[in-house]
Coordinates of C-alpha atoms and ligand atoms in Angstrom, one line a residue:
M961 CA 0.0 0.0 0.0
P962 CA 1.4 3.4 -0.9
A963 CA 1.3 6.2 1.6
H964 CA -1.7 8.4 1.4
D965 CA -1.5 10.9 -1.4
S966 CA 1.6 9.6 -2.9
V967 CA 2.7 7.7 -6.0
A968 CA 5.1 4.8 -5.6
Y969 CA 7.2 3.5 -8.5
R970 CA 9.4 0.4 -8.5
I971 CA 11.8 0.0 -11.4
C972 CA 13.8 -3.2 -12.1
P973 CA 16.2 -3.9 -15.0
V974 CA 14.4 -7.2 -15.2
D975 CA 15.8 -8.5 -18.5
P976 CA 19.2 -6.9 -19.5
A977 CA 19.6 -9.2 -22.5
A978 CA 16.3 -8.1 -23.9
H979 CA 16.9 -4.5 -22.8
L980 CA 13.7 -4.4 -20.7
F981 CA 13.0 -2.4 -17.6
E982 CA 9.9 -3.5 -15.7
I983 CA 8.0 -0.7 -13.8
T984 CA 5.3 -1.0 -11.2
L985 CA 3.3 2.1 -10.3
T986 CA 1.2 1.9 -7.2
L987 CA -1.4 4.6 -6.4
S988 CA -3.8 5.1 -3.5
Q989 CA -7.4 6.1 -4.0
P990 CA -7.7 5.2 -7.7
Q991 CA -10.6 6.6 -9.6
T992 CA -12.6 5.4 -12.6
G993 CA -11.4 7.0 -15.8
Q994 CA -8.0 7.9 -14.3
H995 CA -5.5 8.9 -17.0
L996 CA -1.9 7.8 -17.1
V997 CA 0.4 9.6 -19.5
L998 CA 4.0 9.2 -20.7
P999 CA 5.8 12.4 -21.9
A1000 CA 6.3 12.9 -25.6
W1001 CA 9.6 14.9 -25.2
I1002 CA 12.3 15.5 -22.6
P1003 CA 13.1 19.0 -21.4
G1004 CA 16.4 20.2 -22.9
S1005 CA 15.9 18.3 -26.1
Y1006 CA 13.3 20.1 -28.2
M1007 CA 11.8 17.4 -30.3
I1008 CA 8.7 15.2 -30.1
R1009 CA 10.0 11.7 -29.5
E1010 CA 6.9 9.8 -28.4
F1011 CA 8.6 7.8 -25.7
A1012 CA 5.4 5.7 -25.3
R1013 CA 6.4 3.7 -28.4
N1014 CA 8.9 1.9 -26.1
I1015 CA 6.2 0.6 -23.7
V1016 CA 5.9 -3.1 -24.9
W1017 CA 3.1 -4.2 -22.6
L1018 CA 1.0 -2.8 -19.7
R1019 CA -1.6 -4.1 -17.3
A1020 CA -3.5 -2.8 -14.3
A1021 CA -5.0 -4.3 -11.2
V1022 CA -7.2 -2.7 -8.4
D1023 CA -6.9 -4.3 -5.0
G1024 CA -5.4 -7.4 -6.6
Q1025 CA -8.1 -7.8 -9.3
P1026 CA -7.3 -7.1 -13.0
V1027 CA -9.0 -4.0 -14.3
G1028 CA -9.4 -2.7 -17.8
I1029 CA -7.1 0.0 -19.1
D1030 CA -7.3 1.3 -22.6
K1031 CA -5.2 3.7 -24.7
Q1032 CA -6.8 7.0 -25.5
D1033 CA -4.1 8.4 -27.7
K1034 CA -0.5 7.5 -28.5
H1035 CA 0.7 8.3 -25.0
T1036 CA -2.4 8.2 -22.7
W1037 CA -4.0 5.2 -21.0
Q1038 CA -7.4 5.4 -19.3
L1039 CA -8.4 3.2 -16.4
G1040 CA -11.7 1.4 -16.6
A1041 CA -14.4 1.1 -13.9
V1042 CA -13.0 1.0 -10.4
P1043 CA -15.1 -0.3 -7.5
R1044 CA -16.2 2.2 -4.9
G1045 CA -13.8 2.4 -1.9
A1046 CA -11.0 0.8 -3.9
Q1047 CA -7.7 1.1 -2.0
S1048 CA -4.9 0.8 -4.5
L1049 CA -4.1 0.6 -8.2
V1050 CA -1.1 -1.3 -9.4
V1051 CA 0.0 -0.7 -13.0
T1052 CA 2.8 -2.9 -14.3
Y1053 CA 4.5 -2.3 -17.6
A1054 CA 7.8 -3.0 -19.5
V1055 CA 9.9 -0.4 -21.3
Y1056 CA 12.3 -1.4 -24.1
A1057 CA 15.6 0.5 -23.5
W1058 CA 18.1 0.3 -26.2
D1059 CA 19.1 3.9 -27.0
L1060 CA 22.6 5.1 -26.1
S1061 CA 21.7 8.8 -26.2
V1062 CA 21.5 10.9 -23.0
R1063 CA 17.8 11.7 -23.6
C1064 CA 16.5 8.1 -23.6
A1065 CA 17.0 4.8 -21.7
Y1066 CA 19.5 2.0 -22.1
L1067 CA 19.9 -1.5 -20.6
D1068 CA 22.2 -4.4 -21.3
A1069 CA 24.4 -6.7 -19.3
T1070 CA 27.0 -4.0 -18.7
R1071 CA 24.9 -1.0 -17.6
G1072 CA 21.5 0.6 -17.3
F1073 CA 20.5 4.2 -17.7
F1074 CA 17.1 5.9 -17.8
N1075 CA 15.5 9.3 -17.7
G1076 CA 12.2 9.4 -15.9
T1077 CA 10.5 10.7 -19.0
Q1078 CA 11.0 7.3 -20.6
V1079 CA 9.9 5.0 -17.8
F1080 CA 7.6 6.8 -15.3
L1081 CA 3.9 7.2 -16.3
R1082 CA 2.4 10.5 -14.9
V1083 CA -0.9 10.1 -13.0
E1084 CA -3.0 13.0 -14.4
G1085 CA -4.2 15.3 -11.8
R1086 CA -1.7 14.0 -9.3
S1087 CA 1.6 15.5 -10.7
H1088 CA 1.9 17.5 -7.5
W1089 CA 1.9 14.4 -5.3
P1090 CA 5.1 13.2 -3.8
C1091 CA 6.7 10.1 -5.3
T1092 CA 8.8 7.3 -4.0
I1093 CA 11.0 5.3 -6.3
Y1094 CA 12.4 1.9 -5.5
I1095 CA 15.4 1.0 -7.8
A1096 CA 15.9 -2.7 -7.8
P1097 CA 19.1 -4.5 -9.0
P1098 CA 18.9 -6.8 -12.0
P1099 CA 18.3 -10.5 -11.3
A1100 CA 21.4 -12.8 -11.0
P1101 CA 23.7 -13.5 -12.8
F1102 CA 23.5 -9.8 -13.9
G1103 CA 24.5 -6.9 -11.8
E1104 CA 27.8 -8.2 -10.3
G1105 CA 29.6 -5.2 -8.8
W1106 CA 26.8 -2.8 -9.9
S1107 CA 25.9 0.4 -8.1
V1108 CA 23.5 3.3 -8.7
A1109 CA 24.3 6.9 -9.4
T1110 CA 21.7 9.6 -9.4
A1111 CA 20.9 13.0 -7.8
L1112 CA 17.6 11.7 -6.6
R1113 CA 17.2 11.9 -2.8
E1114 CA 17.6 8.7 -0.9
H1115 CA 14.6 7.7 1.2
G1116 CA 14.4 5.8 4.4
K1117 CA 17.0 3.4 5.9
R1118 CA 19.3 1.3 3.9
G1119 CA 19.9 -2.4 4.6
R1120 CA 23.2 -3.6 5.9
G1121 CA 26.0 -4.5 3.6
P1122 CA 27.9 -2.3 1.1
H1123 CA 26.0 0.8 0.0
T1124 CA 25.2 0.1 -3.7
G1125 CA 22.5 2.7 -4.1
F1126 CA 19.8 0.2 -4.9
G1127 CA 16.9 1.0 -2.7
E1128 CA 14.3 3.7 -2.2
Y1129 CA 14.4 7.3 -3.3
E1130 CA 11.9 10.2 -3.2
A1131 CA 10.8 13.2 -5.2
A1132 CA 8.5 16.0 -4.1
T1133 CA 6.6 16.0 -7.5
Y1134 CA 6.5 14.3 -10.8
D1135 CA 8.4 17.2 -12.3
E1136 CA 11.3 16.5 -9.9
L1137 CA 11.0 12.8 -10.4
I1138 CA 11.7 13.0 -14.1
D1139 CA 14.6 15.5 -13.7
H1140 CA 17.0 13.1 -12.2
P1141 CA 18.5 10.5 -14.6
V1142 CA 19.7 7.3 -13.1
E1143 CA 22.8 5.3 -14.0
M1144 CA 23.6 1.8 -12.9
G1145 CA 26.5 -0.5 -13.6
V1146 CA 30.1 -1.0 -12.6
L1147 CA 30.9 2.7 -12.0
T1148 CA 34.0 4.7 -11.4
R1149 CA 33.5 7.7 -9.1
A1150 CA 35.4 10.8 -7.9
R1151 CA 34.0 13.3 -5.4
F1152 CA 34.8 16.9 -4.8
E1153 CA 33.2 20.0 -3.2
V1154 CA 32.3 23.4 -4.7
R1155 CA 31.5 26.1 -2.2
G1156 CA 30.8 23.4 0.4
V1157 CA 28.4 21.5 -1.8
P1158 CA 29.2 17.8 -2.6
H1159 CA 29.8 17.0 -6.3
E1160 CA 30.4 13.7 -7.9
I1161 CA 31.6 12.6 -11.3
V1162 CA 30.6 9.0 -12.2
L1163 CA 32.0 7.2 -15.2
S1164 CA 30.4 4.2 -16.9
G1165 CA 31.8 2.3 -19.9
R1166 CA 35.4 1.2 -20.5
H1167 CA 37.9 3.9 -20.0
D1168 CA 41.4 4.7 -18.8
A1169 CA 40.5 8.2 -17.4
D1170 CA 42.6 10.0 -14.8
L1171 CA 40.1 10.6 -12.1
T1172 CA 42.6 12.7 -10.1
R1173 CA 42.9 15.1 -13.0
L1174 CA 39.1 15.3 -13.4
S1175 CA 38.6 16.0 -9.7
R1176 CA 41.2 18.7 -9.9
D1177 CA 39.9 20.5 -13.0
L1178 CA 36.2 20.2 -12.8
P1179 CA 35.8 22.1 -9.4
L1180 CA 37.6 25.0 -11.1
V1181 CA 35.0 25.0 -13.9
C1182 CA 32.2 24.8 -11.4
E1183 CA 33.6 27.6 -9.3
A1184 CA 33.9 29.9 -12.3
Q1185 CA 30.3 29.2 -13.2
C1186 CA 29.1 29.8 -9.6
A1187 CA 31.0 33.1 -9.6
V1188 CA 28.9 34.4 -12.5
F1189 CA 25.9 34.4 -10.2
G1190 CA 27.5 35.9 -7.1
D1191 CA 29.0 34.5 -3.9
Q1192 CA 26.3 32.0 -3.0
P1193 CA 26.7 28.3 -3.0
P1194 CA 25.2 26.6 -6.1
P1195 CA 21.4 26.1 -6.0
F1196 CA 21.3 22.3 -5.2
A1197 CA 22.2 20.1 -2.2
R1198 CA 24.5 18.0 -4.4
Y1199 CA 25.4 17.6 -8.0
V1200 CA 26.3 14.6 -10.2
F1201 CA 28.1 14.4 -13.6
L1202 CA 26.9 11.1 -15.1
V1203 CA 29.4 10.3 -17.9
N1204 CA 29.0 7.4 -20.3
V1205 CA 32.3 6.8 -22.0
V1206 CA 32.1 5.1 -25.4
G1207 CA 34.3 4.7 -28.5
E1208 CA 32.7 7.5 -30.4
G1209 CA 29.9 9.7 -29.1
Y1210 CA 29.0 13.2 -27.9
G1211 CA 26.1 14.6 -26.1
G1212 CA 24.9 16.2 -22.9
L1213 CA 21.6 16.9 -21.2
E1214 CA 21.1 19.3 -18.4
H1215 CA 19.1 18.6 -15.2
R1216 CA 18.5 20.5 -12.0
A1217 CA 21.1 18.7 -9.9
S1218 CA 22.9 16.5 -12.4
T1219 CA 23.8 16.1 -16.1
A1220 CA 23.9 13.1 -18.3
L1221 CA 26.9 13.1 -20.7
L1222 CA 28.1 10.9 -23.5
C1223 CA 31.7 11.2 -24.6
A1224 CA 34.4 9.5 -26.5
R1225 CA 37.1 7.6 -24.7
K1226 CA 39.7 10.0 -26.2
D1227 CA 38.0 13.0 -24.5
M1228 CA 39.0 11.7 -21.1
P1229 CA 42.3 12.8 -19.5
Y1230 CA 44.7 9.9 -19.3
P1231 CA 47.3 9.2 -16.5
G1232 CA 50.4 11.2 -17.3
M1233 CA 48.7 13.7 -19.6
V1234 CA 50.5 17.1 -19.1
E1235 CA 49.0 19.6 -21.6
A1236 CA 45.2 19.4 -21.9
T1237 CA 44.3 17.8 -25.3
E1238 CA 41.8 19.5 -27.5
A1239 CA 39.5 16.6 -26.9
Y1240 CA 39.7 17.0 -23.1
I1241 CA 39.1 20.8 -23.4
G1242 CA 36.0 19.9 -25.4
F1243 CA 34.9 17.6 -22.6
L1244 CA 35.4 20.3 -20.0
G1245 CA 33.5 22.7 -22.1
L1246 CA 30.6 20.2 -22.3
C1247 CA 30.6 19.8 -18.5
S1248 CA 30.8 23.6 -18.1
H1249 CA 27.8 24.0 -20.5
E1250 CA 25.5 21.6 -18.7
Y1251 CA 26.5 22.9 -15.3
F1252 CA 25.7 26.5 -16.3
H1253 CA 22.2 25.2 -17.3
A1254 CA 21.5 24.4 -13.6
W1255 CA 20.9 28.1 -13.4
N1256 CA 20.1 29.1 -17.0
V1257 CA 17.1 27.0 -18.2
K1258 CA 16.6 24.6 -15.3
R1259 CA 15.7 27.5 -12.9
I1260 CA 15.7 30.7 -15.0
K1261 CA 13.2 29.5 -17.7
P1262 CA 11.3 31.1 -20.5
A1263 CA 7.6 31.6 -19.5
A1264 CA 6.7 29.0 -22.2
F1265 CA 8.3 26.3 -20.0
V1266 CA 6.4 27.2 -16.7
P1267 CA 5.1 24.7 -16.4
Y1268 CA 6.3 22.3 -19.1
D1269 CA 3.6 20.7 -21.2
L1270 CA 5.3 17.4 -22.0
Q1271 CA 2.6 16.1 -24.4
Q1272 CA 3.3 18.7 -27.1
E1273 CA 5.7 21.3 -28.4
N1274 CA 6.4 24.2 -26.0
Y1275 CA 7.2 27.2 -28.3
T1276 CA 9.6 29.9 -27.3
R1277 CA 11.7 32.4 -29.4
L1278 CA 14.3 32.5 -26.6
L1279 CA 16.5 29.5 -27.1
W1280 CA 19.3 31.8 -28.3
L1281 CA 19.3 33.1 -24.7
F1282 CA 18.9 29.7 -22.9
E1283 CA 21.2 27.7 -25.2
G1284 CA 23.2 30.5 -26.8
F1285 CA 24.2 32.3 -23.6
T1286 CA 25.0 29.0 -22.0
S1287 CA 27.2 28.2 -25.0
Y1288 CA 29.0 31.6 -24.5
Y1289 CA 29.6 31.0 -20.8
D1290 CA 30.8 27.3 -21.2
D1291 CA 34.2 28.1 -22.8
L1292 CA 34.4 31.5 -21.1
A1293 CA 34.5 29.6 -17.7
L1294 CA 37.5 27.6 -18.9
V1295 CA 39.7 30.6 -19.5
R1296 CA 38.4 32.3 -16.3
A1297 CA 39.3 29.2 -14.4
G1298 CA 42.8 29.2 -15.9
L1299 CA 42.3 25.9 -17.6
I1300 CA 43.0 27.3 -21.0
T1301 CA 45.1 30.2 -22.1
Q1302 CA 43.7 33.5 -23.5
Q1303 CA 44.9 32.4 -27.0
Q1304 CA 43.2 29.0 -26.7
Y1305 CA 40.0 30.7 -25.7
L1306 CA 40.3 33.1 -28.7
D1307 CA 40.8 30.2 -31.0
L1308 CA 37.6 28.5 -29.7
L1309 CA 35.7 31.8 -30.2
A1310 CA 37.1 32.1 -33.7
K1311 CA 35.8 28.6 -34.5
T1312 CA 32.2 29.7 -33.5
V1313 CA 32.6 32.9 -35.5
S1314 CA 33.7 30.8 -38.6
A1315 CA 30.9 28.3 -38.1
V1316 CA 28.2 31.0 -38.2
A1317 CA 29.8 32.7 -41.1
R1318 CA 29.8 29.5 -43.1
S1319 CA 26.1 28.8 -42.6
G1320 CA 24.1 30.4 -45.4
G1321 CA 21.0 29.8 -43.3
R1322 CA 22.0 32.9 -41.2
Q1323 CA 20.8 35.1 -44.0
L1324 CA 17.4 33.5 -44.1
Q1325 CA 16.5 32.6 -40.5
T1326 CA 16.9 34.7 -37.3
V1327 CA 17.9 33.1 -34.0
A1328 CA 14.4 33.9 -32.7
E1329 CA 12.9 31.9 -35.6
S1330 CA 15.5 29.2 -35.2
S1331 CA 14.4 28.8 -31.5
F1332 CA 10.7 28.7 -32.4
D1333 CA 11.2 26.1 -35.1
A1334 CA 13.8 24.0 -33.1
W1335 CA 11.2 21.2 -33.0
I1336 CA 11.0 20.8 -36.7
K1337 CA 14.2 22.2 -38.0
F1338 CA 17.2 22.4 -35.6
Y1339 CA 16.5 19.0 -34.1
R1340 CA 15.6 17.5 -37.5
Q1341 CA 18.4 18.6 -39.8
D1342 CA 18.7 17.3 -43.2
E1343 CA 21.1 17.9 -46.1
N1344 CA 19.7 21.4 -46.7
A1345 CA 20.2 22.5 -43.1
P1346 CA 23.3 24.7 -43.7
N1347 CA 21.3 26.6 -46.3
A1348 CA 18.2 27.1 -44.3
I1349 CA 19.0 27.1 -40.5
V1350 CA 21.1 29.2 -38.2
S1351 CA 22.2 27.6 -35.0
Y1352 CA 20.7 29.3 -31.9
Y1353 CA 23.6 27.8 -30.0
Q1354 CA 26.4 29.2 -32.1
K1355 CA 24.8 32.5 -33.2
G1356 CA 23.2 32.8 -29.7
A1357 CA 26.7 32.5 -28.2
L1358 CA 27.9 35.3 -30.5
V1359 CA 24.9 37.5 -29.5
A1360 CA 25.9 37.0 -25.9
L1361 CA 29.5 37.9 -26.7
A1362 CA 28.6 41.0 -28.6
L1363 CA 26.1 42.0 -25.9
D1364 CA 28.6 41.4 -23.1
L1365 CA 31.3 43.5 -24.8
L1366 CA 28.8 46.2 -25.7
L1367 CA 27.7 46.5 -22.0
R1368 CA 31.3 46.6 -20.9
E1369 CA 32.2 49.3 -23.4
R1370 CA 29.2 51.5 -22.9
S1371 CA 29.4 51.3 -19.1
G1372 CA 33.2 52.0 -19.0
G1373 CA 33.7 48.5 -17.6
T1374 CA 31.3 48.8 -14.7
R1375 CA 28.6 46.6 -16.1
S1376 CA 28.6 43.3 -18.0
L1377 CA 26.5 40.3 -19.1
D1378 CA 27.3 38.8 -15.7
D1379 CA 25.2 41.5 -14.1
V1380 CA 22.3 40.6 -16.4
M1381 CA 22.6 36.9 -15.5
R1382 CA 22.6 37.8 -11.8
A1383 CA 19.5 40.0 -12.4
L1384 CA 17.8 37.1 -14.2
W1385 CA 18.8 34.8 -11.3
A1386 CA 17.4 37.2 -8.7
R1387 CA 14.1 37.6 -10.6
F1388 CA 13.4 34.1 -11.9
G1389 CA 15.7 31.8 -9.9
D1390 CA 13.0 30.3 -7.8
G1391 CA 11.4 29.0 -11.0
R1392 CA 7.9 30.1 -10.1
E1393 CA 7.6 32.4 -13.1
G1394 CA 9.4 32.4 -16.4
L1395 CA 11.0 35.1 -18.6
A1396 CA 8.4 36.6 -20.9
E1397 CA 9.3 36.5 -24.6
D1398 CA 10.0 40.3 -24.9
A1399 CA 11.2 41.0 -21.3
L1400 CA 14.9 40.9 -21.7
P1401 CA 15.6 44.4 -23.0
E1402 CA 13.8 46.0 -20.1
L1403 CA 15.6 43.8 -17.6
V1404 CA 19.0 44.7 -19.1
E1405 CA 18.1 48.4 -18.9
A1406 CA 16.9 48.1 -15.3
T1407 CA 20.1 46.3 -14.4
T1408 CA 22.7 48.3 -16.3
G1409 CA 21.1 51.6 -17.1
L1410 CA 21.8 50.9 -20.8
D1411 CA 19.2 50.7 -23.6
V1412 CA 20.2 47.8 -25.8
R1413 CA 16.8 47.4 -27.5
L1414 CA 18.1 48.2 -31.0
F1415 CA 21.1 45.9 -30.6
L1416 CA 18.9 43.0 -29.4
K1417 CA 16.3 43.5 -32.0
Q1418 CA 18.9 43.4 -34.8
A1419 CA 20.8 40.6 -33.3
T1420 CA 17.9 38.2 -32.6
A1421 CA 15.0 39.3 -34.9
S1422 CA 16.9 40.2 -38.1
C1423 CA 19.5 38.5 -40.2
D1424 CA 21.9 41.5 -40.1
E1425 CA 25.5 40.6 -39.4
L1426 CA 26.5 41.0 -35.7
P1427 CA 29.0 43.8 -35.1
L1428 CA 31.7 41.5 -34.1
A1429 CA 34.8 43.2 -35.4
R1430 CA 33.8 46.4 -33.5
A1431 CA 33.1 44.4 -30.3
F1432 CA 36.5 42.6 -30.4
K1433 CA 38.2 45.9 -31.1
S1434 CA 36.8 47.3 -27.9
V1435 CA 38.9 44.8 -25.9
G1436 CA 42.0 45.2 -28.1
L1437 CA 41.4 42.2 -30.3
R1438 CA 41.6 41.9 -34.1
L1439 CA 39.3 39.7 -36.2
D1440 CA 40.8 38.5 -39.5
W1441 CA 39.3 36.4 -42.2
K1442 CA 41.1 34.0 -44.6
A1443 CA 40.2 31.1 -46.9
E1444 CA 40.4 27.7 -45.3
N1445 CA 42.9 26.6 -48.0
K1446 CA 44.4 27.8 -51.2
S1447 CA 42.5 25.4 -53.5
P1448 CA 39.4 26.7 -55.4
S1449 CA 36.0 25.9 -54.0
L1450 CA 33.2 23.6 -55.2
G1451 CA 30.8 25.3 -52.7
A1452 CA 30.0 22.0 -51.0
R1453 CA 30.8 19.8 -48.0
L1454 CA 32.2 16.5 -49.2
G1455 CA 32.3 13.2 -47.4
S1456 CA 32.6 9.6 -48.4
E1457 CA 30.5 6.6 -48.8
G1458 CA 32.6 3.5 -49.0
D1459 CA 35.1 4.2 -51.7
W1460 CA 33.1 7.1 -53.2
V1461 CA 33.4 10.8 -52.7
K1462 CA 29.9 12.0 -51.7
F1463 CA 28.3 15.5 -51.7
V1464 CA 27.1 15.9 -48.1
N1465 CA 25.8 19.4 -48.4
V1466 CA 25.6 21.6 -51.5
Y1467 CA 25.7 25.3 -50.6
T1468 CA 23.1 27.6 -52.2
G1469 CA 24.8 30.0 -54.6
G1470 CA 28.1 28.0 -54.9
P1471 CA 29.7 26.4 -57.9
A1472 CA 28.2 22.9 -57.3
H1473 CA 24.7 24.3 -56.9
A1474 CA 25.1 26.4 -60.1
A1475 CA 26.2 23.3 -62.0
G1476 CA 23.2 21.3 -60.8
L1477 CA 24.9 18.9 -58.3
S1478 CA 23.0 17.8 -55.3
A1479 CA 23.6 16.4 -51.8
G1480 CA 23.8 12.6 -52.1
D1481 CA 25.5 12.6 -55.5
L1482 CA 28.5 10.3 -55.7
I1483 CA 31.5 11.3 -57.7
V1484 CA 32.7 8.8 -60.2
A1485 CA 35.3 10.8 -62.1
C1486 CA 36.6 14.3 -62.7
D1487 CA 37.7 15.3 -66.2
G1488 CA 37.5 11.7 -67.3
L1489 CA 39.7 10.3 -64.5
R1490 CA 38.4 8.2 -61.7
V1491 CA 38.3 9.8 -58.2
K1492 CA 38.2 7.8 -55.1
A1493 CA 37.3 8.8 -51.5
G1494 CA 39.8 11.3 -50.2
G1495 CA 41.2 12.0 -53.8
L1496 CA 39.2 15.1 -54.7
E1497 CA 41.4 17.5 -52.7
A1498 CA 44.4 16.6 -54.9
V1499 CA 42.4 17.3 -58.0
L1500 CA 41.2 20.7 -56.7
A1501 CA 44.7 21.6 -55.6
R1502 CA 45.9 21.5 -59.2
R1503 CA 43.1 23.9 -60.4
K1504 CA 42.4 27.5 -59.9
A1505 CA 39.3 29.7 -59.5
G1506 CA 37.6 30.1 -62.9
D1507 CA 38.7 26.7 -64.2
S1508 CA 36.0 24.4 -65.3
L1509 CA 35.8 20.8 -64.0
K1510 CA 33.7 18.1 -65.6
I1511 CA 32.3 15.9 -62.8
H1512 CA 30.7 12.6 -63.5
A1513 CA 28.5 11.5 -60.7
F1514 CA 25.8 9.0 -59.8
R1515 CA 22.5 10.2 -58.6
R1516 CA 20.8 7.1 -57.4
D1517 CA 21.7 4.7 -60.2
E1518 CA 21.8 7.3 -63.0
L1519 CA 25.2 8.5 -64.2
L1520 CA 25.1 12.3 -64.9
T1521 CA 27.7 14.8 -66.0
F1522 CA 28.1 18.3 -64.6
E1523 CA 30.3 21.2 -65.7
V1524 CA 31.4 23.1 -62.7
R1525 CA 33.1 26.5 -62.8
L1526 CA 35.4 26.6 -59.7
A1527 CA 35.3 29.6 -57.5
E1528 CA 37.7 31.4 -55.2
A1529 CA 37.5 29.7 -51.8
P1530 CA 35.5 32.0 -49.5
A1531 CA 37.3 33.8 -46.7
S1532 CA 35.2 32.2 -44.0
T1533 CA 37.9 31.2 -41.5
A1534 CA 38.1 33.7 -38.7
S1535 CA 41.1 34.2 -36.4
L1536 CA 41.5 36.5 -33.4
S1537 CA 44.7 38.1 -32.2
V1538 CA 45.7 40.7 -29.7
M1539 CA 46.2 44.1 -31.2
P1540 CA 49.8 45.1 -30.3
R1541 CA 49.0 48.8 -29.8
A1542 CA 45.6 48.6 -28.1
G1543 CA 44.9 51.3 -25.6
V1544 CA 45.1 50.8 -21.8
G1545 CA 41.3 50.8 -21.5
A1546 CA 40.9 48.1 -24.0
V1547 CA 43.6 45.9 -22.4
K1548 CA 42.1 46.4 -19.0
G1549 CA 38.6 45.7 -20.4
R1550 CA 39.9 42.4 -21.8
Q1551 CA 41.5 41.4 -18.6
A1552 CA 38.3 42.1 -16.6
W1553 CA 36.3 40.1 -19.2
L1554 CA 38.5 37.1 -19.2
R1555 CA 39.7 37.4 -15.5
T1556 CA 43.3 37.3 -16.7
G1557 CA 44.3 40.5 -15.0
Ligands
LIG889 ZN1 22.5 23.3 -23.7

């Protein structure tokens, strides 16, 4: 019997070989017609994913007697007639879990992972009830040496014996329940504190990571992010980085007191590593990004997310703020923490500047539009994406950068984007209310005394270029552009398929487009000579802009011929350098911005 006014869940990795979790939901005071619903999407990943498709069977019983339960739509079940005075409803179901990504659920003989959105049915009308969650170990012979890692709160007393983490947990509401992913398996752990709050990094998967290095570097990242919001401890009782280490993979999803990360083995620091590798810096940047989200989007939210409606799209034009600003602060924290040098940071910034400059979509879509259409465009990119979409992550990060440097310059170094983040935190940090779609300019003005309406309008609601060169100049930095290499350009991104050179993207307005080539075309030969995967660069290196090149290519099974007039490679690679004769004000501004002074 569940406690009065509570929902009890029990989850067991019952059949690791078949990738099945079995879940039992127990509810007091069941009612005829009760609805049970599984979310269609997971906060932080803005796409309808219809998680209910992974429920393979489901049955219900009231006070021990089977009771009818029927589907009402793709993710809703409705309970049949329940006798008067019924005490408890038990719903048992199995969830197929075979998705390695951070937004889903996974189970095999080596590990289990789930987000609550995949496995816990919501009892409609009772989302505000407290929940208990019993996490059971897999049946023998599985589960040898397994333990559990999650930021869920442990509930009640634990049995004797080693503390494996299997047992009972609690959450105040359904919303909290589904915001704590759970990892289980043979785990490697390291613990550290940030401003007195316990933090843990937990690795699953095969790895040779240097845990000492991670527990030395990560606290510096976390401290730099805390500092953006003032001198308070971070807004959670403890924090867990759940890291699944695989051969190839990348991803992260933010939660209120944890993050689920997927990374490649080469991203981990190895014992004896002296200089941080580019891959490891990338990993630290990912940790930094998700950690910053604990403030920005998990607590400071757009009004459209208060509360979430997990059955359908939740539209906001502000993802450039919630993802873009977070992307700006992720690498910024690394230089502020002293984990990368000023020049390493400038190189990372230059990469983002180049990426935005190369996307033709920036001339067609604003970051506000990109945010709004994330559900059908950014999260569902196809071969035409570079021509049609601007990334609200990348351009959003540059909006943050330009805004930060603008505030610093106009206020003579007394105000910055950090002040804006602190104001957002003070106003919306308790999560009760969200930021209205058009409220940022006013909040910036109230905080800094500066009117940035025009800047924000142009930066987020138009396709005008951001005033980056000017912004960089204000802190004594020079932005230069050059072509990626000396060879002429086809105006396309090329890849391979087996032994073939393949057009991955064909850029609107480029030579390949003008000649009629399309994404998916496979090159057979150039000027009558066979070209194999990796061989086209050598062909282009011997040509110059203005030359024409006959390309023979397969489209499906049809052999076609195209006459391409090669163009000058565009100067779309940005670089940033320190201006040798910058004024004292600019140099001081830069030091204050990067905390390198
Ligand atoms: Zn993010």
